[in-house]
Amino acid sequence: MQGKTNRTINLTSHPVGLPTHSDLQQVVRPIPQLKDGEVLLRNTYVSVDPYMRGNLIDFALLKFSNMFLGRMRKESPIAFTLNEPIFAAGAGVVEESKRGAFAPGDLIVGSPVLWGDFTILTEQQAASFKKTSDPETALSSTVSLKV
């Protein structure tokens, strides 16, 4: 993608209490050339769900506090990585594809979709996405944010 850039929302610090603007940062990066099997998705819907609050926390601190309090979760949510884009379920339009299952213009839904303008799906990630004719029906509009 010669010359195109991608704006993403990155987690810059683990919130203590409610997240604030200082915990997030908009980052602009060039979009690299696609590799075989990859898909460039122009994001149209990105999920913003309450469960994601747990993905923002510092798991090292959580593990220590749980040990101190004598309780451990059986399963931890996937932590967002500091200084990397936040991701969720979403939908978008295929801009470019090096995967036979998708062509430019296809509407697809799945996860992960970056909080940003575009997502490059690896071959493995793209395999979990499905074509749709109506992303608003495929993703509940009550838990999605149009970008």
CSV table of C-alpha atoms in Angstrom, one decimal:
chain,number,residue,atom,x,y,z
A,1,MET,CA,0.0,0.0,0.0
A,2,GLN,CA,2.3,2.7,-1.3
A,3,GLY,CA,1.7,6.0,0.5
A,4,LYS,CA,-1.3,5.0,2.7
A,5,THR,CA,-1.2,5.4,6.4
A,6,ASN,CA,-3.1,3.9,9.3
A,7,ARG,CA,-4.3,5.8,12.3
A,8,THR,CA,-4.7,3.5,15.4
A,9,ILE,CA,-5.6,3.9,19.0
A,10,ASN,CA,-2.8,2.4,21.1
A,11,LEU,CA,-2.8,1.7,24.9
A,12,THR,CA,0.1,3.7,26.4
A,13,SER,CA,-0.5,2.9,30.1
A,14,HIS,CA,-2.5,0.6,32.2
A,15,PRO,CA,-5.4,2.6,33.7
A,16,VAL,CA,-5.7,2.8,37.5
A,17,GLY,CA,-9.5,3.2,38.0
A,18,LEU,CA,-11.3,4.5,34.9
A,19,PRO,CA,-9.4,4.9,31.7
A,20,THR,CA,-8.5,8.4,30.7
A,21,HIS,CA,-7.3,10.1,27.5
A,22,SER,CA,-3.7,9.9,28.8
A,23,ASP,CA,-3.9,6.0,28.8
A,24,LEU,CA,-4.5,6.1,25.0
A,25,GLN,CA,-2.6,7.6,22.0
A,26,GLN,CA,-3.5,8.0,18.4
A,27,VAL,CA,-0.6,6.7,16.3
A,28,VAL,CA,-0.1,7.1,12.5
A,29,ARG,CA,2.0,4.6,10.7
A,30,PRO,CA,2.6,3.7,7.0
A,31,ILE,CA,0.7,0.6,5.8
A,32,PRO,CA,3.2,-2.1,4.7
A,33,GLN,CA,2.9,-4.2,1.5
A,34,LEU,CA,0.8,-7.3,2.0
A,35,LYS,CA,2.4,-10.7,2.2
A,36,ASP,CA,0.9,-13.9,0.7
A,37,GLY,CA,-2.3,-14.8,2.4
A,38,GLU,CA,-2.9,-11.4,4.0
A,39,VAL,CA,-5.9,-9.1,3.7
A,40,LEU,CA,-6.1,-5.3,4.1
A,41,LEU,CA,-9.4,-4.4,5.7
A,42,ARG,CA,-10.8,-0.9,5.8
A,43,ASN,CA,-12.5,-0.9,9.2
A,44,THR,CA,-16.1,0.3,9.2
A,45,TYR,CA,-17.3,-1.1,12.6
A,46,VAL,CA,-15.2,-1.7,15.7
A,47,SER,CA,-16.6,-3.2,18.9
A,48,VAL,CA,-16.3,-1.3,22.2
A,49,ASP,CA,-17.6,-3.7,24.9
A,50,PRO,CA,-17.5,-3.6,28.7
A,51,TYR,CA,-15.5,-6.8,28.9
A,52,MET,CA,-12.6,-5.0,27.2
A,53,ARG,CA,-12.0,-3.0,30.5
A,54,GLY,CA,-10.4,-6.2,31.9
A,55,ASN,CA,-8.0,-6.3,28.9
A,56,LEU,CA,-6.6,-2.9,29.8
A,57,ILE,CA,-5.2,-3.8,33.3
A,58,ASP,CA,-1.7,-4.7,34.3
A,59,PHE,CA,-1.8,-8.5,34.6
A,60,ALA,CA,1.4,-8.7,36.7
A,61,LEU,CA,-0.3,-6.4,39.3
A,62,LEU,CA,-3.5,-8.5,39.1
A,63,LYS,CA,-1.6,-11.8,39.6
A,64,PHE,CA,0.2,-10.3,42.6
A,65,SER,CA,-3.0,-8.9,44.2
A,66,ASN,CA,-4.9,-12.1,43.6
A,67,MET,CA,-2.1,-14.1,45.2
A,68,PHE,CA,-2.1,-11.7,48.1
A,69,LEU,CA,-5.9,-11.9,48.4
A,70,GLY,CA,-5.8,-15.7,48.1
A,71,ARG,CA,-7.8,-16.0,44.8
A,72,MET,CA,-6.8,-16.8,41.3
A,73,ARG,CA,-8.9,-16.5,38.2
A,74,LYS,CA,-9.2,-19.7,36.2
A,75,GLU,CA,-8.9,-17.8,33.0
A,76,SER,CA,-7.4,-14.4,32.3
A,77,PRO,CA,-8.6,-12.2,29.5
A,78,ILE,CA,-6.2,-11.4,26.7
A,79,ALA,CA,-4.2,-8.3,27.8
A,80,PHE,CA,-3.6,-5.5,25.4
A,81,THR,CA,0.0,-4.8,24.9
A,82,LEU,CA,1.4,-1.4,25.8
A,83,ASN,CA,2.2,0.9,22.8
A,84,GLU,CA,0.3,-1.4,20.5
A,85,PRO,CA,-3.2,-1.0,19.0
A,86,ILE,CA,-6.3,-2.0,20.9
A,87,PHE,CA,-8.3,-4.7,19.0
A,88,ALA,CA,-11.8,-6.1,19.1
A,89,ALA,CA,-14.5,-7.7,16.9
A,90,GLY,CA,-15.5,-5.7,13.9
A,91,ALA,CA,-16.4,-5.4,10.3
A,92,GLY,CA,-14.9,-3.8,7.2
A,93,VAL,CA,-14.5,-3.7,3.5
A,94,VAL,CA,-11.6,-5.6,1.9
A,95,GLU,CA,-9.3,-3.0,0.2
A,96,GLU,CA,-6.7,-5.5,-1.0
A,97,SER,CA,-6.3,-9.2,-0.7
A,98,LYS,CA,-3.6,-11.8,-1.2
A,99,ARG,CA,-6.0,-14.5,0.0
A,100,GLY,CA,-8.3,-16.2,-2.6
A,101,ALA,CA,-11.3,-16.3,-0.3
A,102,PHE,CA,-11.7,-12.5,-0.3
A,103,ALA,CA,-11.7,-9.9,-3.0
A,104,PRO,CA,-11.6,-6.1,-2.9
A,105,GLY,CA,-15.0,-4.8,-2.0
A,106,ASP,CA,-16.1,-7.8,0.1
A,107,LEU,CA,-17.8,-6.9,3.4
A,108,ILE,CA,-16.4,-9.2,6.1
A,109,VAL,CA,-16.8,-9.6,9.9
A,110,GLY,CA,-14.7,-11.2,12.6
A,111,SER,CA,-11.9,-10.6,15.1
A,112,PRO,CA,-9.4,-9.1,15.6
A,113,VAL,CA,-10.0,-5.7,14.1
A,114,LEU,CA,-7.7,-2.9,15.2
A,115,TRP,CA,-9.1,0.3,16.7
A,116,GLY,CA,-8.0,2.3,13.6
A,117,ASP,CA,-8.6,3.0,10.0
A,118,PHE,CA,-7.2,-0.3,8.7
A,119,THR,CA,-6.4,-3.9,9.8
A,120,ILE,CA,-3.9,-6.2,8.1
A,121,LEU,CA,-5.2,-9.7,8.7
A,122,THR,CA,-2.7,-12.5,8.7
A,123,GLU,CA,-3.7,-15.7,6.8
A,124,GLN,CA,-4.6,-17.4,10.1
A,125,GLN,CA,-6.7,-14.4,11.3
A,126,ALA,CA,-8.5,-14.0,7.9
A,127,ALA,CA,-9.6,-17.7,8.1
A,128,SER,CA,-11.9,-16.8,11.0
A,129,PHE,CA,-13.6,-13.9,9.1
A,130,LYS,CA,-16.9,-14.4,7.2
A,131,LYS,CA,-18.4,-12.5,4.3
A,132,THR,CA,-21.6,-10.6,5.0
A,133,SER,CA,-24.0,-8.4,3.0
A,134,ASP,CA,-24.9,-6.4,6.1
A,135,PRO,CA,-22.3,-5.8,8.8
A,136,GLU,CA,-24.9,-4.0,11.0
A,137,THR,CA,-26.9,-7.2,11.2
A,138,ALA,CA,-23.8,-9.3,11.7
A,139,LEU,CA,-22.5,-7.1,14.5
A,140,SER,CA,-25.1,-5.8,17.0
A,141,SER,CA,-25.2,-2.1,16.7
A,142,THR,CA,-25.6,-1.7,20.4
A,143,VAL,CA,-22.1,-2.9,21.0
A,144,SER,CA,-20.3,-1.5,18.0
A,145,LEU,CA,-19.0,1.9,17.2
A,146,LYS,CA,-18.9,3.1,13.6
A,147,VAL,CA,-15.6,4.6,12.6
